[in-house]
mmCIF file with all atom_site columns, C-alpha atoms in Angstrom:
data_model
loop_
_atom_site.group_PDB
_atom_site.id
_atom_site.type_symbol
_atom_site.label_atom_id
_atom_site.label_alt_id
_atom_site.label_comp_id
_atom_site.label_asym_id
_atom_site.label_entity_id
_atom_site.label_seq_id
_atom_site.pdbx_PDB_ins_code
_atom_site.Cartn_x
_atom_site.Cartn_y
_atom_site.Cartn_z
_atom_site.occupancy
_atom_site.B_iso_or_equiv
_atom_site.pdbx_formal_charge
_atom_site.auth_seq_id
_atom_site.auth_comp_id
_atom_site.auth_asym_id
_atom_site.auth_atom_id
_atom_site.pdbx_PDB_model_num
ATOM 1   C CA . MET A 1 1   ? -114.875 -85.422  143.109 1.00 0.00 ? 577 MET A CA 1
ATOM 2   C CA . ASP A 1 2   ? -117.122 -87.122  140.571 1.00 0.00 ? 578 ASP A CA 1
ATOM 3   C CA . VAL A 1 3   ? -115.326 -89.214  137.947 1.00 0.00 ? 579 VAL A CA 1
ATOM 4   C CA . THR A 1 4   ? -117.086 -91.100  135.174 1.00 0.00 ? 580 THR A CA 1
ATOM 5   C CA . ILE A 1 5   ? -115.697 -93.210  132.360 1.00 0.00 ? 581 ILE A CA 1
ATOM 6   C CA . ASN A 1 6   ? -118.073 -93.861  129.475 1.00 0.00 ? 582 ASN A CA 1
ATOM 7   C CA . GLU A 1 7   ? -120.867 -92.409  131.661 1.00 0.00 ? 583 GLU A CA 1
ATOM 8   C CA . ARG A 1 8   ? -120.232 -94.908  134.489 1.00 0.00 ? 584 ARG A CA 1
ATOM 9   C CA . PRO A 1 9   ? -119.144 -93.548  137.891 1.00 0.00 ? 585 PRO A CA 1
ATOM 10  C CA . ILE A 1 10  ? -115.847 -94.931  139.160 1.00 0.00 ? 586 ILE A CA 1
ATOM 11  C CA . HIS A 1 11  ? -114.208 -94.929  142.583 1.00 0.00 ? 587 HIS A CA 1
ATOM 12  C CA . VAL A 1 12  ? -110.790 -93.287  142.627 1.00 0.00 ? 588 VAL A CA 1
ATOM 13  C CA . PRO A 1 13  ? -108.072 -94.208  145.140 1.00 0.00 ? 589 PRO A CA 1
ATOM 14  C CA . VAL A 1 14  ? -107.668 -91.637  147.921 1.00 0.00 ? 590 VAL A CA 1
ATOM 15  C CA . GLU A 1 15  ? -103.984 -91.040  147.087 1.00 0.00 ? 591 GLU A CA 1
ATOM 16  C CA . VAL A 1 16  ? -104.962 -89.476  143.733 1.00 0.00 ? 592 VAL A CA 1
ATOM 17  C CA . SER A 1 17  ? -104.758 -85.706  144.231 1.00 0.00 ? 593 SER A CA 1
ATOM 18  C CA . THR A 1 18  ? -104.048 -84.150  140.811 1.00 0.00 ? 594 THR A CA 1
ATOM 19  C CA . TRP A 1 19  ? -105.375 -84.619  137.310 1.00 0.00 ? 595 TRP A CA 1
ATOM 20  C CA . GLY A 1 20  ? -101.979 -86.072  136.353 1.00 0.00 ? 596 GLY A CA 1
ATOM 21  C CA . ASP A 1 21  ? -102.240 -88.659  139.136 1.00 0.00 ? 597 ASP A CA 1
ATOM 22  C CA . LEU A 1 22  ? -105.753 -89.552  138.002 1.00 0.00 ? 598 LEU A CA 1
ATOM 23  C CA . LEU A 1 23  ? -104.694 -89.783  134.360 1.00 0.00 ? 599 LEU A CA 1
ATOM 24  C CA . ASP A 1 24  ? -101.805 -92.109  135.266 1.00 0.00 ? 600 ASP A CA 1
ATOM 25  C CA . TRP A 1 25  ? -104.048 -94.291  137.432 1.00 0.00 ? 601 TRP A CA 1
ATOM 26  C CA . ILE A 1 26  ? -106.736 -94.552  134.763 1.00 0.00 ? 602 ILE A CA 1
ATOM 27  C CA . GLU A 1 27  ? -104.289 -95.443  131.991 1.00 0.00 ? 603 GLU A CA 1
ATOM 28  C CA . THR A 1 28  ? -102.193 -97.896  133.983 1.00 0.00 ? 604 THR A CA 1
ATOM 29  C CA . ASP A 1 29  ? -104.590 -99.461  136.494 1.00 0.00 ? 605 ASP A CA 1
ATOM 30  C CA . TYR A 1 30  ? -108.168 -98.878  135.372 1.00 0.00 ? 606 TYR A CA 1
ATOM 31  C CA . LEU A 1 31  ? -108.411 -99.257  131.589 1.00 0.00 ? 607 LEU A CA 1
ATOM 32  C CA . ARG A 1 32  ? -108.073 -102.738 130.173 1.00 0.00 ? 608 ARG A CA 1
ATOM 33  C CA . PRO A 1 33  ? -105.243 -103.537 127.747 1.00 0.00 ? 609 PRO A CA 1
ATOM 34  C CA . GLY A 1 34  ? -106.129 -102.283 124.276 1.00 0.00 ? 610 GLY A CA 1
ATOM 35  C CA . GLN A 1 35  ? -108.237 -99.384  125.575 1.00 0.00 ? 611 GLN A CA 1
ATOM 36  C CA . CYS A 1 36  ? -107.325 -95.714  125.396 1.00 0.00 ? 612 CYS A CA 1
ATOM 37  C CA . ILE A 1 37  ? -108.768 -92.354  126.357 1.00 0.00 ? 613 ILE A CA 1
ATOM 38  C CA . THR A 1 38  ? -110.585 -90.659  123.490 1.00 0.00 ? 614 THR A CA 1
ATOM 39  C CA . ARG A 1 39  ? -112.111 -87.559  125.130 1.00 0.00 ? 615 ARG A CA 1
ATOM 40  C CA . VAL A 1 40  ? -111.766 -85.752  128.454 1.00 0.00 ? 616 VAL A CA 1
ATOM 41  C CA . PHE A 1 41  ? -114.152 -83.286  130.065 1.00 0.00 ? 617 PHE A CA 1
ATOM 42  C CA . LEU A 1 42  ? -112.849 -81.414  133.106 1.00 0.00 ? 618 LEU A CA 1
ATOM 43  C CA . GLY A 1 43  ? -115.699 -79.610  134.771 1.00 0.00 ? 619 GLY A CA 1
ATOM 44  C CA . ASP A 1 44  ? -118.183 -78.759  132.042 1.00 0.00 ? 620 ASP A CA 1
ATOM 45  C CA . ALA A 1 45  ? -115.672 -78.217  129.224 1.00 0.00 ? 621 ALA A CA 1
ATOM 46  C CA . GLU A 1 46  ? -113.841 -80.615  126.938 1.00 0.00 ? 622 GLU A CA 1
ATOM 47  C CA . GLU A 1 47  ? -110.098 -80.484  127.560 1.00 0.00 ? 623 GLU A CA 1
ATOM 48  C CA . VAL A 1 48  ? -108.189 -81.188  124.359 1.00 0.00 ? 624 VAL A CA 1
ATOM 49  C CA . ASN A 1 49  ? -104.763 -80.616  125.950 1.00 0.00 ? 625 ASN A CA 1
ATOM 50  C CA . TYR A 1 50  ? -105.403 -82.912  128.891 1.00 0.00 ? 626 TYR A CA 1
ATOM 51  C CA . ARG A 1 51  ? -101.785 -84.148  128.905 1.00 0.00 ? 627 ARG A CA 1
ATOM 52  C CA . SER A 1 52  ? -100.195 -80.706  129.234 1.00 0.00 ? 628 SER A CA 1
ATOM 53  C CA . SER A 1 53  ? -98.139  -80.139  132.368 1.00 0.00 ? 629 SER A CA 1
ATOM 54  C CA . LEU A 1 54  ? -100.338 -77.218  133.445 1.00 0.00 ? 630 LEU A CA 1
ATOM 55  C CA . VAL A 1 55  ? -103.484 -79.344  133.304 1.00 0.00 ? 631 VAL A CA 1
ATOM 56  C CA . CYS A 1 56  ? -101.796 -82.374  134.889 1.00 0.00 ? 632 CYS A CA 1
ATOM 57  C CA . GLY A 1 57  ? -100.728 -80.270  137.855 1.00 0.00 ? 633 GLY A CA 1
ATOM 58  C CA . GLN A 1 58  ? -104.276 -79.170  138.691 1.00 0.00 ? 634 GLN A CA 1
ATOM 59  C CA . SER A 1 59  ? -105.814 -80.427  141.892 1.00 0.00 ? 635 SER A CA 1
ATOM 60  C CA . ILE A 1 60  ? -108.715 -82.811  141.372 1.00 0.00 ? 636 ILE A CA 1
ATOM 61  C CA . ASP A 1 61  ? -110.703 -80.815  143.943 1.00 0.00 ? 637 ASP A CA 1
ATOM 62  C CA . GLU A 1 62  ? -110.275 -77.628  141.850 1.00 0.00 ? 638 GLU A CA 1
ATOM 63  C CA . ILE A 1 63  ? -111.419 -79.383  138.670 1.00 0.00 ? 639 ILE A CA 1
ATOM 64  C CA . GLY A 1 64  ? -114.601 -80.800  140.140 1.00 0.00 ? 640 GLY A CA 1
ATOM 65  C CA . SER A 1 65  ? -116.264 -83.348  137.902 1.00 0.00 ? 641 SER A CA 1
ATOM 66  C CA . VAL A 1 66  ? -114.273 -85.426  135.434 1.00 0.00 ? 642 VAL A CA 1
ATOM 67  C CA . SER A 1 67  ? -115.872 -87.244  132.518 1.00 0.00 ? 643 SER A CA 1
ATOM 68  C CA . ILE A 1 68  ? -113.775 -89.492  130.299 1.00 0.00 ? 644 ILE A CA 1
ATOM 69  C CA . GLU A 1 69  ? -114.610 -91.420  127.174 1.00 0.00 ? 645 GLU A CA 1
ATOM 70  C CA . SER A 1 70  ? -112.503 -94.402  126.244 1.00 0.00 ? 646 SER A CA 1
ATOM 71  C CA . GLY A 1 71  ? -112.402 -96.736  123.296 1.00 0.00 ? 647 GLY A CA 1
ATOM 72  C CA . ASP A 1 72  ? -110.560 -99.504  121.584 1.00 0.00 ? 648 ASP A CA 1
ATOM 73  C CA . PHE A 1 73  ? -107.042 -98.319  120.695 1.00 0.00 ? 649 PHE A CA 1
ATOM 74  C CA . ASP A 1 74  ? -106.954 -100.148 117.350 1.00 0.00 ? 650 ASP A CA 1
ATOM 75  C CA . ARG A 1 75  ? -110.262 -98.598  116.285 1.00 0.00 ? 651 ARG A CA 1
ATOM 76  C CA . VAL A 1 76  ? -109.170 -95.107  117.366 1.00 0.00 ? 652 VAL A CA 1
ATOM 77  C CA . VAL A 1 77  ? -105.909 -95.397  115.435 1.00 0.00 ? 653 VAL A CA 1
ATOM 78  C CA . ALA A 1 78  ? -107.710 -96.806  112.375 1.00 0.00 ? 654 ALA A CA 1
ATOM 79  C CA . GLU A 1 79  ? -110.167 -93.899  112.419 1.00 0.00 ? 655 GLU A CA 1
ATOM 80  C CA . SER A 1 80  ? -107.324 -91.410  112.827 1.00 0.00 ? 656 SER A CA 1
ATOM 81  C CA . LEU A 1 81  ? -105.398 -92.969  109.944 1.00 0.00 ? 657 LEU A CA 1
ATOM 82  C CA . THR A 1 82  ? -108.522 -92.948  107.765 1.00 0.00 ? 658 THR A CA 1
ATOM 83  C CA . GLU A 1 83  ? -108.999 -89.268  108.545 1.00 0.00 ? 659 GLU A CA 1
ATOM 84  C CA . LEU A 1 84  ? -105.324 -88.598  107.855 1.00 0.00 ? 660 LEU A CA 1
ATOM 85  C CA . SER A 1 85  ? -105.540 -90.415  104.518 1.00 0.00 ? 661 SER A CA 1
ATOM 86  C CA . ARG A 1 86  ? -108.616 -88.398  103.513 1.00 0.00 ? 662 ARG A CA 1
ATOM 87  C CA . GLU A 1 87  ? -106.943 -85.115  104.462 1.00 0.00 ? 663 GLU A CA 1
ATOM 88  C CA . LEU A 1 88  ? -103.765 -86.048  102.602 1.00 0.00 ? 664 LEU A CA 1
ATOM 89  C CA . GLN A 1 89  ? -105.784 -86.795  99.472  1.00 0.00 ? 665 GLN A CA 1
ATOM 90  C CA . ASN A 1 90  ? -107.594 -83.452  99.811  1.00 0.00 ? 666 ASN A CA 1
ATOM 91  C CA . SER A 1 91  ? -104.221 -81.724  100.210 1.00 0.00 ? 667 SER A CA 1
ATOM 92  C CA . LEU A 1 92  ? -102.874 -83.424  97.095  1.00 0.00 ? 668 LEU A CA 1
ATOM 93  C CA . ASP A 1 93  ? -105.958 -82.384  95.104  1.00 0.00 ? 669 ASP A CA 1
ATOM 94  C CA . THR A 1 94  ? -105.616 -78.814  96.342  1.00 0.00 ? 670 THR A CA 1
ATOM 95  C CA . SER A 1 95  ? -101.895 -78.819  95.505  1.00 0.00 ? 671 SER A CA 1
ATOM 96  C CA . ARG A 1 96  ? -102.652 -79.893  91.953  1.00 0.00 ? 672 ARG A CA 1
ATOM 97  C CA . HIS A 1 97  ? -105.197 -77.097  91.666  1.00 0.00 ? 673 HIS A CA 1
ATOM 98  C CA . ILE A 1 98  ? -102.655 -74.576  92.987  1.00 0.00 ? 674 ILE A CA 1
ATOM 99  C CA . VAL A 1 99  ? -100.116 -75.731  90.389  1.00 0.00 ? 675 VAL A CA 1
ATOM 100 C CA . ARG A 1 100 ? -102.765 -75.367  87.676  1.00 0.00 ? 676 ARG A CA 1
ATOM 101 C CA . LEU A 1 101 ? -103.555 -71.826  88.844  1.00 0.00 ? 677 LEU A CA 1
ATOM 102 C CA . LEU A 1 102 ? -99.850  -70.957  88.677  1.00 0.00 ? 678 LEU A CA 1
ATOM 103 C CA . GLU A 1 103 ? -99.628  -72.410  85.173  1.00 0.00 ? 679 GLU A CA 1
ATOM 104 C CA . LEU A 1 104 ? -102.532 -70.141  84.211  1.00 0.00 ? 680 LEU A CA 1
ATOM 105 C CA . ARG A 1 105 ? -100.677 -67.198  85.791  1.00 0.00 ? 681 ARG A CA 1
ATOM 106 C CA . GLN A 1 106 ? -103.384 -66.706  88.386  1.00 0.00 ? 682 GLN A CA 1
ATOM 107 C CA . GLU A 1 107 ? -100.817 -66.153  91.100  1.00 0.00 ? 683 GLU A CA 1
ATOM 108 C CA . GLU A 1 108 ? -103.043 -64.275  93.530  1.00 0.00 ? 684 GLU A CA 1
ATOM 109 C CA . ASP A 1 109 ? -105.648 -67.057  93.538  1.00 0.00 ? 685 ASP A CA 1
ATOM 110 C CA . ALA A 1 110 ? -102.887 -69.659  93.818  1.00 0.00 ? 686 ALA A CA 1
ATOM 111 C CA . PHE A 1 111 ? -101.258 -67.889  96.774  1.00 0.00 ? 687 PHE A CA 1
ATOM 112 C CA . ASN A 1 112 ? -104.613 -67.528  98.553  1.00 0.00 ? 688 ASN A CA 1
ATOM 113 C CA . GLU A 1 113 ? -105.318 -71.248  98.141  1.00 0.00 ? 689 GLU A CA 1
ATOM 114 C CA . LEU A 1 114 ? -101.768 -72.098  99.228  1.00 0.00 ? 690 LEU A CA 1
ATOM 115 C CA . ALA A 1 115 ? -102.219 -70.046  102.407 1.00 0.00 ? 691 ALA A CA 1
ATOM 116 C CA . GLN A 1 116 ? -105.480 -71.890  103.150 1.00 0.00 ? 692 GLN A CA 1
ATOM 117 C CA . LEU A 1 117 ? -103.826 -75.244  102.447 1.00 0.00 ? 693 LEU A CA 1
ATOM 118 C CA . LEU A 1 118 ? -100.914 -74.515  104.773 1.00 0.00 ? 694 LEU A CA 1
ATOM 119 C CA . GLU A 1 119 ? -103.265 -73.371  107.544 1.00 0.00 ? 695 GLU A CA 1
ATOM 120 C CA . SER A 1 120 ? -105.346 -76.554  107.135 1.00 0.00 ? 696 SER A CA 1
ATOM 121 C CA . ILE A 1 121 ? -102.201 -78.677  107.343 1.00 0.00 ? 697 ILE A CA 1
ATOM 122 C CA . ARG A 1 122 ? -101.048 -76.807  110.452 1.00 0.00 ? 698 ARG A CA 1
ATOM 123 C CA . ILE A 1 123 ? -104.405 -77.272  112.194 1.00 0.00 ? 699 ILE A CA 1
ATOM 124 C CA . PHE A 1 124 ? -104.674 -80.923  111.208 1.00 0.00 ? 700 PHE A CA 1
ATOM 125 C CA . PHE A 1 125 ? -101.121 -81.657  112.386 1.00 0.00 ? 701 PHE A CA 1
ATOM 126 C CA . THR A 1 126 ? -101.763 -79.923  115.703 1.00 0.00 ? 702 THR A CA 1
ATOM 127 C CA . VAL A 1 127 ? -105.001 -81.795  116.376 1.00 0.00 ? 703 VAL A CA 1
ATOM 128 C CA . PHE A 1 128 ? -103.703 -85.157  115.166 1.00 0.00 ? 704 PHE A CA 1
ATOM 129 C CA . SER A 1 129 ? -100.429 -84.978  117.075 1.00 0.00 ? 705 SER A CA 1
ATOM 130 C CA . GLU A 1 130 ? -102.080 -83.782  120.293 1.00 0.00 ? 706 GLU A CA 1
ATOM 131 C CA . ASP A 1 131 ? -104.719 -86.514  120.095 1.00 0.00 ? 707 ASP A CA 1
ATOM 132 C CA . LEU A 1 132 ? -102.018 -89.154  119.893 1.00 0.00 ? 708 LEU A CA 1
ATOM 133 C CA . GLY A 1 133 ? -99.816  -87.427  122.465 1.00 0.00 ? 709 GLY A CA 1
ATOM 134 C CA . TRP A 1 134 ? -96.956  -86.918  119.995 1.00 0.00 ? 710 TRP A CA 1
ATOM 135 C CA . VAL A 1 135 ? -96.248  -83.340  121.031 1.00 0.00 ? 711 VAL A CA 1
ATOM 136 C CA . GLU A 1 136 ? -97.030  -81.064  123.911 1.00 0.00 ? 712 GLU A CA 1
ATOM 137 C CA . THR A 1 137 ? -98.701  -77.814  122.964 1.00 0.00 ? 713 THR A CA 1
ATOM 138 C CA . PRO A 1 138 ? -96.612  -74.618  123.193 1.00 0.00 ? 714 PRO A CA 1
ATOM 139 C CA . GLY A 1 139 ? -96.909  -72.864  126.534 1.00 0.00 ? 715 GLY A CA 1
ATOM 140 C CA . ALA A 1 140 ? -98.176  -75.999  128.243 1.00 0.00 ? 716 ALA A CA 1
#
């Protein structure tokens, strides 16, 4: 098993047998205080849901190579909050436009924009909450 963190190979204890074991070891014993995982690649693909129970149960030998990126927790949270703030402002602007369309009795256009807005909010919530580990994805 090849494991790298920030492109540097690391040696993993022999008792680590699953991705969940490796994740626990990295977060509790390897990373310094104030650091957090920002991206995970299992095999050749990025794994967004790397905390899901199905992924955590996978054998390290089945996964093959593991590549992890880590960063400063405060910076990651600040970037996430900046992105959240920007998206909230965009949502407010879109909401105002939807209200204006309704005032102009352009209901079809307003409903189409509302559907797009709600889908954007759903996607953003899903990505943001999964990134911070707030929720586990359905079916995981």
